[in-house]
PDB file of C-alpha atoms in Angstrom:
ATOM      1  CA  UNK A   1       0.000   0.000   0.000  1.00  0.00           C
ATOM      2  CA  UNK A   2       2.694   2.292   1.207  1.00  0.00           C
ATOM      3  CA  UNK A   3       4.531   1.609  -2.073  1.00  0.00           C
ATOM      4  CA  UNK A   4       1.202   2.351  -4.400  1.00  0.00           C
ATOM      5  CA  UNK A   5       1.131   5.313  -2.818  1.00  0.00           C
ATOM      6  CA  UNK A   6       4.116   6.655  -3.582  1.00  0.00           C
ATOM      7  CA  UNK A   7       3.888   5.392  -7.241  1.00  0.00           C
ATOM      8  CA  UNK A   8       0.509   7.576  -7.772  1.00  0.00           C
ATOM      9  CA  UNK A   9       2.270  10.999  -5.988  1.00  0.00           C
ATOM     10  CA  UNK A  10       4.885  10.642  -8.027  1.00  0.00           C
ATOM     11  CA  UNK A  11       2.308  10.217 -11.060  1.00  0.00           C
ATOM     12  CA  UNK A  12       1.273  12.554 -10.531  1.00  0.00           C
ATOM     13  CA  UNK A  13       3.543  15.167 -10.248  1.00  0.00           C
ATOM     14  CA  UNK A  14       4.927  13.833 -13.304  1.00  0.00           C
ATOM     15  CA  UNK A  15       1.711  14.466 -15.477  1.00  0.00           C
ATOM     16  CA  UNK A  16       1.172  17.779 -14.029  1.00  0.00           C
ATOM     17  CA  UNK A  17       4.538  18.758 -14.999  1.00  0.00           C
ATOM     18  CA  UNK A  18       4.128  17.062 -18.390  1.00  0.00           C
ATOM     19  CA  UNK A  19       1.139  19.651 -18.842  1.00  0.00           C
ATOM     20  CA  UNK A  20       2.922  22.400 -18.755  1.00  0.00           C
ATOM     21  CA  UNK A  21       4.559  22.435 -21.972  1.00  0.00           C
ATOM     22  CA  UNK A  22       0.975  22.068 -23.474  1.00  0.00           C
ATOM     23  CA  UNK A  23       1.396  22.422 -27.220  1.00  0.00           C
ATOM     24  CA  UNK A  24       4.506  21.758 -27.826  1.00  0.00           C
ATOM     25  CA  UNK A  25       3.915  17.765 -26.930  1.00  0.00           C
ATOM     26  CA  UNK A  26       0.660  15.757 -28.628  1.00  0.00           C
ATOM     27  CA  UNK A  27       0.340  13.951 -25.314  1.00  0.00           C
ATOM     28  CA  UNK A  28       1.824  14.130 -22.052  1.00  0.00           C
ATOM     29  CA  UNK A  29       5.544  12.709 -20.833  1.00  0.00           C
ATOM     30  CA  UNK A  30       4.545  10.514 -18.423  1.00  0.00           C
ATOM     31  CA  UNK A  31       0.569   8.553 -18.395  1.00  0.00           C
ATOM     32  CA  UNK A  32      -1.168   6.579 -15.708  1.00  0.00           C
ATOM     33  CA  UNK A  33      -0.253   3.332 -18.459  1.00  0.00           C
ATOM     34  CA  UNK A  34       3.497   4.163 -18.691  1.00  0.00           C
ATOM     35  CA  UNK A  35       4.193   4.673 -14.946  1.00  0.00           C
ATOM     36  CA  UNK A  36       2.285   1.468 -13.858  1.00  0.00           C
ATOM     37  CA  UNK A  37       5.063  -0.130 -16.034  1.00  0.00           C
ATOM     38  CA  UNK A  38       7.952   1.828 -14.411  1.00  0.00           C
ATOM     39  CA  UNK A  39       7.324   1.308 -11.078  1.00  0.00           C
ATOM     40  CA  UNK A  40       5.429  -1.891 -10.015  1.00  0.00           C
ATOM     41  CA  UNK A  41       5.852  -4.227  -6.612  1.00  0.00           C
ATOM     42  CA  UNK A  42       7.312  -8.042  -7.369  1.00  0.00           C
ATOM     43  CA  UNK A  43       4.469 -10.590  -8.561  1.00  0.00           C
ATOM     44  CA  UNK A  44       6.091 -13.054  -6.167  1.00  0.00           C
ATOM     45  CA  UNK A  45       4.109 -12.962  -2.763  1.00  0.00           C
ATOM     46  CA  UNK A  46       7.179 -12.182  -1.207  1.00  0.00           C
ATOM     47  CA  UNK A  47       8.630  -9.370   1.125  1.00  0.00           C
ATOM     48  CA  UNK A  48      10.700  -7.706  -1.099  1.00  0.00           C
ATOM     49  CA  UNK A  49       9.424  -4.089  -2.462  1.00  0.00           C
ATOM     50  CA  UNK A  50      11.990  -3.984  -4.986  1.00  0.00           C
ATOM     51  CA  UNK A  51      10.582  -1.840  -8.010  1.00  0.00           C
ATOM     52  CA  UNK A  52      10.968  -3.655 -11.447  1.00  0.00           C
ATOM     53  CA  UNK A  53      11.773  -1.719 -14.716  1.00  0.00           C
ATOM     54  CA  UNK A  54       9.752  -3.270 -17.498  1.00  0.00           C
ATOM     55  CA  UNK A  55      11.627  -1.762 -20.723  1.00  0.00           C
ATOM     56  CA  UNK A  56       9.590  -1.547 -24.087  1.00  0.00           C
ATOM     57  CA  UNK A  57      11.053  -1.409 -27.188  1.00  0.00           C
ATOM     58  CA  UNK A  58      12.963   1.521 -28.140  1.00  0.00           C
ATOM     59  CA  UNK A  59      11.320   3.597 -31.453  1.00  0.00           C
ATOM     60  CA  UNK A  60      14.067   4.771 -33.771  1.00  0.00           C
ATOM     61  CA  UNK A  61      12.352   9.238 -33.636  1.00  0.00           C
ATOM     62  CA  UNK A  62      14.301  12.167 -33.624  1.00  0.00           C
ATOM     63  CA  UNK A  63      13.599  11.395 -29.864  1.00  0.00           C
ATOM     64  CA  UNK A  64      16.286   8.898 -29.798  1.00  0.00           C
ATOM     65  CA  UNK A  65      19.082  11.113 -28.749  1.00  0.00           C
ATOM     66  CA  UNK A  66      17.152  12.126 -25.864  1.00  0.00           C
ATOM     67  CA  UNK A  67      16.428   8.541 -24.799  1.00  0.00           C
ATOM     68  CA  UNK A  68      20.424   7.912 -25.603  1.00  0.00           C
ATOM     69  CA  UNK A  69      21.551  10.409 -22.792  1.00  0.00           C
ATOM     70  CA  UNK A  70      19.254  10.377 -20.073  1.00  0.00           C
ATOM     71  CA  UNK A  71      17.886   6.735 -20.362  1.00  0.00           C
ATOM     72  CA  UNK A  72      14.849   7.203 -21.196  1.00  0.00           C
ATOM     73  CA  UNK A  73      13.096   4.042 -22.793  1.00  0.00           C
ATOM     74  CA  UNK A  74      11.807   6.309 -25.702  1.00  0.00           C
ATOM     75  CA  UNK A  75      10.370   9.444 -25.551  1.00  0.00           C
ATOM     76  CA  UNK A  76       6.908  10.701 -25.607  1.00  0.00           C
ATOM     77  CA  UNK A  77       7.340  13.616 -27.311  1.00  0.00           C
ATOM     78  CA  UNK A  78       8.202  12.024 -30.094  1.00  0.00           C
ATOM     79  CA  UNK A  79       9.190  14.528 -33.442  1.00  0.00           C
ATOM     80  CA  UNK A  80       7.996  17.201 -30.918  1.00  0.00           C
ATOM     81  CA  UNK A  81      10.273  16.788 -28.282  1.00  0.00           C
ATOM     82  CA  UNK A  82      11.753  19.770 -26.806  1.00  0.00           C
ATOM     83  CA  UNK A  83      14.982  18.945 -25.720  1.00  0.00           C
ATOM     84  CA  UNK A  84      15.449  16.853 -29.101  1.00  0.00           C
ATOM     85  CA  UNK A  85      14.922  20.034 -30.512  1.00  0.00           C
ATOM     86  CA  UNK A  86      17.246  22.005 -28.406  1.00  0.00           C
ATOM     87  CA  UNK A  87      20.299  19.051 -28.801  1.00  0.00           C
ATOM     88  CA  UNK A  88      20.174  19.019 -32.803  1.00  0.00           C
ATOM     89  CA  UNK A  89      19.708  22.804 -33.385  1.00  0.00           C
ATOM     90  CA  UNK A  90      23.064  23.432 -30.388  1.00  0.00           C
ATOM     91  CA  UNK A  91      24.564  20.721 -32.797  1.00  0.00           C
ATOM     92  CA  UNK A  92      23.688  22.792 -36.249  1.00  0.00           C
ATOM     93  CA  UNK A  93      24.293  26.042 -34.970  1.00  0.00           C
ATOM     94  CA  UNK A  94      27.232  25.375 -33.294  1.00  0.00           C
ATOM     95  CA  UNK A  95      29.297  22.420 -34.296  1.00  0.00           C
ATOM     96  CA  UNK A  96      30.300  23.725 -37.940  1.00  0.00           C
ATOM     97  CA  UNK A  97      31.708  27.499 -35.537  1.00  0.00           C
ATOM     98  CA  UNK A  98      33.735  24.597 -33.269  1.00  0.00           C
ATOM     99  CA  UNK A  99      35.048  23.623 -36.569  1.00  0.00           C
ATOM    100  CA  UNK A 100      35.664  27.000 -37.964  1.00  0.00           C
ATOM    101  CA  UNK A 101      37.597  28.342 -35.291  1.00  0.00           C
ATOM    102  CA  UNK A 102      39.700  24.973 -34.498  1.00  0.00           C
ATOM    103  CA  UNK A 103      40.811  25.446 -38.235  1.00  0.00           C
ATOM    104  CA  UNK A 104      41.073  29.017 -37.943  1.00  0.00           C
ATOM    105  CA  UNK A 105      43.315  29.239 -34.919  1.00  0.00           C
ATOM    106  CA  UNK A 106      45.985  26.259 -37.235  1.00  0.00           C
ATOM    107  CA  UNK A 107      46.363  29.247 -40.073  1.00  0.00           C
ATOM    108  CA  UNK A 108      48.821  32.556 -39.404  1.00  0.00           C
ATOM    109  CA  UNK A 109      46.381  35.497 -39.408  1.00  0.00           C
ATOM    110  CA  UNK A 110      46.962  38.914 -41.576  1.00  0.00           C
ATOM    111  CA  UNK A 111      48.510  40.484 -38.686  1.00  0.00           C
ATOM    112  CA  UNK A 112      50.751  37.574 -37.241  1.00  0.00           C
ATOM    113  CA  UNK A 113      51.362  37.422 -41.460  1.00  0.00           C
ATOM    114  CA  UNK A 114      52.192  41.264 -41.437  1.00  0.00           C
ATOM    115  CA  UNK A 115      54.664  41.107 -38.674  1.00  0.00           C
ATOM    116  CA  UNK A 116      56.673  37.802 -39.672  1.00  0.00           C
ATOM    117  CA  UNK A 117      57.200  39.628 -43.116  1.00  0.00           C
ATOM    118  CA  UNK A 118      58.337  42.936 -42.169  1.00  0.00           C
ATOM    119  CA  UNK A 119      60.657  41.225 -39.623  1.00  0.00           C
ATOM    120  CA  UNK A 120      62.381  39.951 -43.084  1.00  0.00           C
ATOM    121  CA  UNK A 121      62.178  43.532 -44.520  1.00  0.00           C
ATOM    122  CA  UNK A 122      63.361  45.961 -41.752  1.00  0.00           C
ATOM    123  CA  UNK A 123      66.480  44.802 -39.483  1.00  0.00           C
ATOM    124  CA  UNK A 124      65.282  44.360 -35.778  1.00  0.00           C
ATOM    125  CA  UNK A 125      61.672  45.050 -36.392  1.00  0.00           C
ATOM    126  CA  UNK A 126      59.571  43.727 -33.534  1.00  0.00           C
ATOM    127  CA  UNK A 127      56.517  44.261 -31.577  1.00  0.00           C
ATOM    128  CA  UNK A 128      57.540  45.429 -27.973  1.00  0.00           C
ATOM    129  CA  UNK A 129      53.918  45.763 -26.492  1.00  0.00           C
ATOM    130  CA  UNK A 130      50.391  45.459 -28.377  1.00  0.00           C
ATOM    131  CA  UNK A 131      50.243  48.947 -30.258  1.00  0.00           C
ATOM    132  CA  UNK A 132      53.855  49.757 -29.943  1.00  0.00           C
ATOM    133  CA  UNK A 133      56.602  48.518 -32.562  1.00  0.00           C
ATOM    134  CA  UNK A 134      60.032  49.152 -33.220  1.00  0.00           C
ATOM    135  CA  UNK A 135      62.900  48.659 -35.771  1.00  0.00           C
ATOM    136  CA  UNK A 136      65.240  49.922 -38.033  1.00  0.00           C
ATOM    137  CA  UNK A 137      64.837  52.332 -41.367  1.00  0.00           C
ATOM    138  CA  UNK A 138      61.426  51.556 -43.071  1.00  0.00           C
ATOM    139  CA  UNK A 139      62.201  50.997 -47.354  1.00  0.00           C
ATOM    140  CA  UNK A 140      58.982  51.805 -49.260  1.00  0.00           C
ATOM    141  CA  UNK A 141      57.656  49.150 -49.571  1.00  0.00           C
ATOM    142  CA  UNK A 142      57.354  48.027 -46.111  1.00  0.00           C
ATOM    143  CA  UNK A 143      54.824  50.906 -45.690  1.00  0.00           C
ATOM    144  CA  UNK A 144      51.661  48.607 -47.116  1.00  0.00           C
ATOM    145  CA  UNK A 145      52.356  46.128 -44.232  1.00  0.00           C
ATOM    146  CA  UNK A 146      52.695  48.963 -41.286  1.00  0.00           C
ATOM    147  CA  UNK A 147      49.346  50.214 -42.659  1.00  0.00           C
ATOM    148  CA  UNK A 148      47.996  46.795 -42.394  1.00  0.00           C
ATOM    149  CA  UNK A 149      48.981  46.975 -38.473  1.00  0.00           C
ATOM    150  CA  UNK A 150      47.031  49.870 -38.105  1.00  0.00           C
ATOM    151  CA  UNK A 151      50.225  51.543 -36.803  1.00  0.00           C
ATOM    152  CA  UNK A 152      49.075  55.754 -37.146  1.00  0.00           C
ATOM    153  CA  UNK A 153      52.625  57.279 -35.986  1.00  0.00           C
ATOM    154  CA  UNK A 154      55.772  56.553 -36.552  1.00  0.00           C
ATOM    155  CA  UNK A 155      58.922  58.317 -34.676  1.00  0.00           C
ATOM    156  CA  UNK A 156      62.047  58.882 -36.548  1.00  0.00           C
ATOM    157  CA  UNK A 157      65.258  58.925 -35.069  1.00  0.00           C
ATOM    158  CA  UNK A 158      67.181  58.961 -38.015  1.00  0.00           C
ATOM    159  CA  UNK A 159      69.274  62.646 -38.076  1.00  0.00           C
ATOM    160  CA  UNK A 160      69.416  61.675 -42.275  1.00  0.00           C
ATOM    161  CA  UNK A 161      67.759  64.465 -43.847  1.00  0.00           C
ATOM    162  CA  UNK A 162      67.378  63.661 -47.079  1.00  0.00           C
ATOM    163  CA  UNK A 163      66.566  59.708 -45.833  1.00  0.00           C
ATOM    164  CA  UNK A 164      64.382  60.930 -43.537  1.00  0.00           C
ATOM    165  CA  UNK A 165      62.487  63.323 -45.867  1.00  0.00           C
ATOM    166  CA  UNK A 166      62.061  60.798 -48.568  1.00  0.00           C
ATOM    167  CA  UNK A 167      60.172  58.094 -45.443  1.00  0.00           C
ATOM    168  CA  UNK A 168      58.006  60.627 -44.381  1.00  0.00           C
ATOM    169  CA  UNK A 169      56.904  61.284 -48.412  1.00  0.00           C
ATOM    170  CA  UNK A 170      56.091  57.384 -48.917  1.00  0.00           C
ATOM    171  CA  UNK A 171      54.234  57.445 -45.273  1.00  0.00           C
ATOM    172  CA  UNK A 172      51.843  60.051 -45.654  1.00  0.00           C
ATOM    173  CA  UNK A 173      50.253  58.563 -48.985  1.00  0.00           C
ATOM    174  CA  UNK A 174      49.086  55.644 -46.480  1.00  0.00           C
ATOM    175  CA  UNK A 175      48.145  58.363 -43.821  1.00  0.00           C
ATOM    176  CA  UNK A 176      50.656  57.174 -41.636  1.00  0.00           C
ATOM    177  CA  UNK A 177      51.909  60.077 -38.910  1.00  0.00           C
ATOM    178  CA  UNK A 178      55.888  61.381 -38.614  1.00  0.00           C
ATOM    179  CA  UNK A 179      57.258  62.585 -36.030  1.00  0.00           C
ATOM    180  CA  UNK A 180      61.148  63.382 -36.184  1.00  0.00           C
ATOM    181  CA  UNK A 181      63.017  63.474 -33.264  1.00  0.00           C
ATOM    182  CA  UNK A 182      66.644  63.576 -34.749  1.00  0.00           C
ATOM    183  CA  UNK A 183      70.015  62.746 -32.930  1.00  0.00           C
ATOM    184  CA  UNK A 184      73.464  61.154 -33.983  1.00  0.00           C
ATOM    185  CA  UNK A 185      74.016  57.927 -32.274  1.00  0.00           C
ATOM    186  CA  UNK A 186      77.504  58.839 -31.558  1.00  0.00           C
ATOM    187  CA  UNK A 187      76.058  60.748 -29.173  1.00  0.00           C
ATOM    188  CA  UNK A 188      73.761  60.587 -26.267  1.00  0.00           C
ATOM    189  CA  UNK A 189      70.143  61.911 -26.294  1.00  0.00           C
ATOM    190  CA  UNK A 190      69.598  65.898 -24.747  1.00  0.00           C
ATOM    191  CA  UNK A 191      66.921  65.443 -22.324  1.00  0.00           C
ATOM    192  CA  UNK A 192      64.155  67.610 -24.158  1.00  0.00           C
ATOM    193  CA  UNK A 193      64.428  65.228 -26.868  1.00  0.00           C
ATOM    194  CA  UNK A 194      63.665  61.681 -24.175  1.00  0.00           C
ATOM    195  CA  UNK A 195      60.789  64.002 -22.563  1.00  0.00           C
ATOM    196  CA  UNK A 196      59.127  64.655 -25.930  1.00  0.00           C
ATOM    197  CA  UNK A 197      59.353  61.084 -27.000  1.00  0.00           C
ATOM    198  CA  UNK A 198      58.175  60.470 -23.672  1.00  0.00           C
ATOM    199  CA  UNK A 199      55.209  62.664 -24.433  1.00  0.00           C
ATOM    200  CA  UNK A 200      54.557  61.023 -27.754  1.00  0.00           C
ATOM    201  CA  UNK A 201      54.503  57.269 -26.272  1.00  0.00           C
ATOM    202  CA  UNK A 202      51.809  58.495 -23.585  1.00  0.00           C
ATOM    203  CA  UNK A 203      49.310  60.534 -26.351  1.00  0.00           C
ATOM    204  CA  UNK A 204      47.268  57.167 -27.147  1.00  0.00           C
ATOM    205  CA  UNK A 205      45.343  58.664 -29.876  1.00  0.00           C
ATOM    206  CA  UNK A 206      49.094  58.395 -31.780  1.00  0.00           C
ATOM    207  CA  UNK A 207      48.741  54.329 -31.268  1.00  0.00           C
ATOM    208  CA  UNK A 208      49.354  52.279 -32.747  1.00  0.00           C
ATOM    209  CA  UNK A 209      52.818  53.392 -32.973  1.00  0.00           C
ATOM    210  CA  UNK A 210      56.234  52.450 -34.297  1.00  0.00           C
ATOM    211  CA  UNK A 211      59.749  53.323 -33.327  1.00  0.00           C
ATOM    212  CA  UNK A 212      62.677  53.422 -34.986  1.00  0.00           C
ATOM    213  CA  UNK A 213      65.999  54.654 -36.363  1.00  0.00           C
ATOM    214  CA  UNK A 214      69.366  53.387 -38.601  1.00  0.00           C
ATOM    215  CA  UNK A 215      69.549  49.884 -37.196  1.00  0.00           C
ATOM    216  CA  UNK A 216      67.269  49.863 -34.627  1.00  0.00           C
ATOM    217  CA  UNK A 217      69.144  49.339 -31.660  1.00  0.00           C
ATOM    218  CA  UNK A 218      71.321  52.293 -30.534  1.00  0.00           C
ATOM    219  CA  UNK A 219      69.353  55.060 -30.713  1.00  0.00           C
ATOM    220  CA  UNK A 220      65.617  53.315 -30.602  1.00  0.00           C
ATOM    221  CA  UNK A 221      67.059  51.231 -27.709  1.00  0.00           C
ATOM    222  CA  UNK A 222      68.163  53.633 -25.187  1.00  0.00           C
ATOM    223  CA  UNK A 223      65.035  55.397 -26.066  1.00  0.00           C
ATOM    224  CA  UNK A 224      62.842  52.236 -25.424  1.00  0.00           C
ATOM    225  CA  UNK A 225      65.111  51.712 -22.474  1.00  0.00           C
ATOM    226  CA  UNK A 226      63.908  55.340 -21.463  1.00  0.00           C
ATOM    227  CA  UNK A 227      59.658  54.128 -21.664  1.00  0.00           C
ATOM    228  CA  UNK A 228      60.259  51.195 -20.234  1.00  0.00           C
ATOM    229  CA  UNK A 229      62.034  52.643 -16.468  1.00  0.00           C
ATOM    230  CA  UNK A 230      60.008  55.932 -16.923  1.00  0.00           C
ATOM    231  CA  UNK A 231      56.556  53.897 -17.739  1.00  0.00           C
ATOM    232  CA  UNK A 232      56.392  50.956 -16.875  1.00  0.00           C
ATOM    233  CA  UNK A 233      58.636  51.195 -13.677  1.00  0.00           C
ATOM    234  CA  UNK A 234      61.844  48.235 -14.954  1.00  0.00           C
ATOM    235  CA  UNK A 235      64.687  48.933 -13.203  1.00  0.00           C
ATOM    236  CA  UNK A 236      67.701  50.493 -15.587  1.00  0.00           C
ATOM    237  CA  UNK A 237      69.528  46.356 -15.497  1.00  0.00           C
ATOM    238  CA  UNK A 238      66.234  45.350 -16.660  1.00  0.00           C
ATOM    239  CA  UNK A 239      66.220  47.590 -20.094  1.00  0.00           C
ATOM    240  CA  UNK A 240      69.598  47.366 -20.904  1.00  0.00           C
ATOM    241  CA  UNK A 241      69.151  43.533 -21.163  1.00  0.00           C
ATOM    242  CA  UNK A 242      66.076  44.398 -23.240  1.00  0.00           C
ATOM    243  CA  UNK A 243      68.628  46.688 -25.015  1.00  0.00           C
ATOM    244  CA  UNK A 244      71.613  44.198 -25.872  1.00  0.00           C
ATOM    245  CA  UNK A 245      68.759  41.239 -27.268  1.00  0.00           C
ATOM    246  CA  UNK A 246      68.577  43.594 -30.184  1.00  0.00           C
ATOM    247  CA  UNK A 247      72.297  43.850 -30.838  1.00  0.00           C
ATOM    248  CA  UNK A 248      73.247  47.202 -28.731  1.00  0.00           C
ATOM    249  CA  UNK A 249      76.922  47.697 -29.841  1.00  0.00           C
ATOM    250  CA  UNK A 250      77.885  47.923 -26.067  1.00  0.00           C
ATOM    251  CA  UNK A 251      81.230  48.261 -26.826  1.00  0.00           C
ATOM    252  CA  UNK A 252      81.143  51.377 -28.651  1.00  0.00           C
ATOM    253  CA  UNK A 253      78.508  52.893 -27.518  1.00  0.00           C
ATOM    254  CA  UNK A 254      78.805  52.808 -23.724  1.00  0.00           C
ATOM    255  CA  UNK A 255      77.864  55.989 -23.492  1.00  0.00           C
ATOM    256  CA  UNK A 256      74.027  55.285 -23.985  1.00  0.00           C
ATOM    257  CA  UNK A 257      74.128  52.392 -21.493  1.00  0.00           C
ATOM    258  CA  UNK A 258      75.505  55.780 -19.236  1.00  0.00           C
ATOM    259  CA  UNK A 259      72.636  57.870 -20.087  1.00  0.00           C
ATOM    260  CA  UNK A 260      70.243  55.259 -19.713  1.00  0.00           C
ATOM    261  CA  UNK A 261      71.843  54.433 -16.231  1.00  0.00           C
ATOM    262  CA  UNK A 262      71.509  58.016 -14.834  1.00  0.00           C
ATOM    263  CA  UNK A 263      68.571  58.691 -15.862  1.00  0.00           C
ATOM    264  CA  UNK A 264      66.815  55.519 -14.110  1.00  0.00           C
ATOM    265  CA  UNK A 265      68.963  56.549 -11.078  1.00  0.00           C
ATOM    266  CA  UNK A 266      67.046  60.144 -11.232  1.00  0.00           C
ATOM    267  CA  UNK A 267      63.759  58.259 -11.549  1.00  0.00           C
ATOM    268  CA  UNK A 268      64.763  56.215  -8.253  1.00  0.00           C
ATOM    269  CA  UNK A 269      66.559  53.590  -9.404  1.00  0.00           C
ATOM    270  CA  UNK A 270      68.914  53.417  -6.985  1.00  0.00           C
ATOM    271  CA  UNK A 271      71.076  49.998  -8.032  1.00  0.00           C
ATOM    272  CA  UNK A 272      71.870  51.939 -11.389  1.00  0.00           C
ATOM    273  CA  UNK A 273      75.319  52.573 -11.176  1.00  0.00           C
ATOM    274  CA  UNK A 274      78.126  51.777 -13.586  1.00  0.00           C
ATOM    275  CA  UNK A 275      80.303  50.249 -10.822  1.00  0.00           C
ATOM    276  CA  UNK A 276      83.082  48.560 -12.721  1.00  0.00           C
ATOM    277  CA  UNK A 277      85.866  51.159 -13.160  1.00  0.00           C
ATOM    278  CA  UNK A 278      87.839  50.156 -16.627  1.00  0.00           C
ATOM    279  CA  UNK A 279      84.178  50.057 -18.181  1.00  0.00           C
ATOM    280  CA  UNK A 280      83.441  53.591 -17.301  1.00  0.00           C
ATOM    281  CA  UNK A 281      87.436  54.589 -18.318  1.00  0.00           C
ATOM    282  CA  UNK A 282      86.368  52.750 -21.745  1.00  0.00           C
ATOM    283  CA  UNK A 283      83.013  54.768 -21.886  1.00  0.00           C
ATOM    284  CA  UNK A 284      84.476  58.680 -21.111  1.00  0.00           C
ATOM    285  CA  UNK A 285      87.607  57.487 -23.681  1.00  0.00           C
ATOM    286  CA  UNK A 286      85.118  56.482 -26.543  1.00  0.00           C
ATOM    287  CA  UNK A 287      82.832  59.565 -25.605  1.00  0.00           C
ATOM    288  CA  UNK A 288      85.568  61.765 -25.913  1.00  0.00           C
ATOM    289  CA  UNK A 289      86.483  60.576 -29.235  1.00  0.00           C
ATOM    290  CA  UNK A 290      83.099  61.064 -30.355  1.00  0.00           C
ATOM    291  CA  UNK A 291      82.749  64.517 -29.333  1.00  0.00           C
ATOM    292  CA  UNK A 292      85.990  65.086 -31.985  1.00  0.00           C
ATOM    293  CA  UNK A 293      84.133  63.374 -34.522  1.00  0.00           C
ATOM    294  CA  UNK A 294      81.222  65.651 -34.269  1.00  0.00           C
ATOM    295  CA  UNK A 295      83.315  67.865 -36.396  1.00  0.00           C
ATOM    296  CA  UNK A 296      83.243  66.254 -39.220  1.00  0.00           C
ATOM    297  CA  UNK A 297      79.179  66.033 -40.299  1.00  0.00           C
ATOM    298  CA  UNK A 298      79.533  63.526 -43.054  1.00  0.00           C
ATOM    299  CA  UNK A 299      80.690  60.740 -41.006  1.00  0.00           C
ATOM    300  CA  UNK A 300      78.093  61.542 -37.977  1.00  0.00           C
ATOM    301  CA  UNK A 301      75.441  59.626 -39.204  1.00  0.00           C
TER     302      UNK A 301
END
């Protein structure tokens, strides 16, 4: 008795809830004929309450998936079946954009394409941060690929007038920005020249943006070396590594590694000192030299 009674409660919840989907199903989930088959007592006389399943033979519907993953014996629904529905249209609509993107993310995009080839066209070319880039001089037809970056300014280093000049034609027919900033890299930078670049990395209606002078390494590196203490807080050991992985002649141009040194060292840095004593002798010998050179504007380039 206590077991029939629990059969017909749960009956009848069941058809009550089978109700509420009204027209969607042409007769309800669960009936008083299917649940007496479910859930029955043993024919045997004996103590034992255990329920037996009576399983009818599965129909072959759009149903069947249904019945596949949560065991049902076959499902009432039928070609109106709700979750049936739900399961092959999630499979339609959203399979083939699995596929789409697992294929997608195998093949080099434009940009990833963009920056592999200008790394074959300009000498130390490189993407430093999203939306900042830097490199050596920019040949013409390297300009179609920047534009493709979306890169809006470019910074010029390069104290080569007539090279310079002749860049800043070829940019501005793919409305590409120039700003000039030029110094020799036989010398360090003047300070009002670091504080406007400065100034020009931090106006983000310039970005995407790409640096850049002769060879990309001397004059754009102590200058990246500059944003990277100033704005994003490295300490001066950290950019100077950043500075040699793009081929900083450190040898002869120790005097850049100085300037980048004291000015971290204004900025706080206080572990950016030059401590070893024939590497600073080397620097102020080399520097000297330089300053001599000056004097002769056809090799100061």
């Amino acid at each position: 008795m206590e077991l029939g009674r629990t059969v017909t409660a749960r009956r009848s919840r069941l058809v009550r809830f089978s109700h509420q989907f009204g027209g969607l199903m042409r007769k309800p989930l669960w009936t008083h004929e299917v649940a007496s088959k479910v859930l029955r007592p043993c024919k045997n006389g004996a103590q034992k309450t255990t329920p037996v399943v009576q399983m009818d033979k599965p129909i072959c519907t759009t149903a069947s998936s249904r019945a596949f993953l949560i065991g049902d014996e076959k499902c009432g629904l039928e070609a109106f079946c709700l979750f049936c529905a739900v399961f092959v249209g999630w499979g339609v609509l959203c399979v083939p954009w699995i596929l789409a993107e697992t294929v997608r993310t195998n093949e080099p995009t434009a940009f990833a394409a963009a920056v592999e080839r200008l790394k074959e066209i300009i000498v130390h070319f490189d993407e430093v941060v999203p939306g900042v880039f830097r490199g050596g001089l920019i040949p013409e037809e390297a300009t179609p690929l920047l534009k493709d970056l979306g890169i809006k300014t470019v910074i010029n280093f390069d104290n080569n007038e007539d090279r310079a000049k002749k860049e800043e034609e070829y940019l501005k027919l793919f409305g590409i920005y120039t700003a000039r900033i030029p110094w020799s890299g036989w010398d360090h930078p003047r300070d009002e020249d670091i504080e406007k670049f400065l100034a020009l990395m931090k106006t983000s209606e310039l970005r995407p943006v790409m640096v850049h002078c002769k060879r990309g390494s001397e004059r754009t590196g102590v200058a990246m070396a500059t944003w990277r203490v100033s704005e994003l807080g490295w300490r001066a050991e950290q950019a100077y590594e950043e500075m040699k992985r793009y081929d900083f002649r450190r040898f002869t141009r120790g005097h850049l590694k100085k300037y980048l040194y004291r000015f971290a060292k204004d900025r706080g840095d206080e572990g950016a000192e030059l401590t070893n004593l024939f590497e600073r002798i080397k620097i102020n010998t080399f520097y000297l030299f330089y300053q001599l050179r000056k004097l002769n504007p056809f090799l100061n380039r």
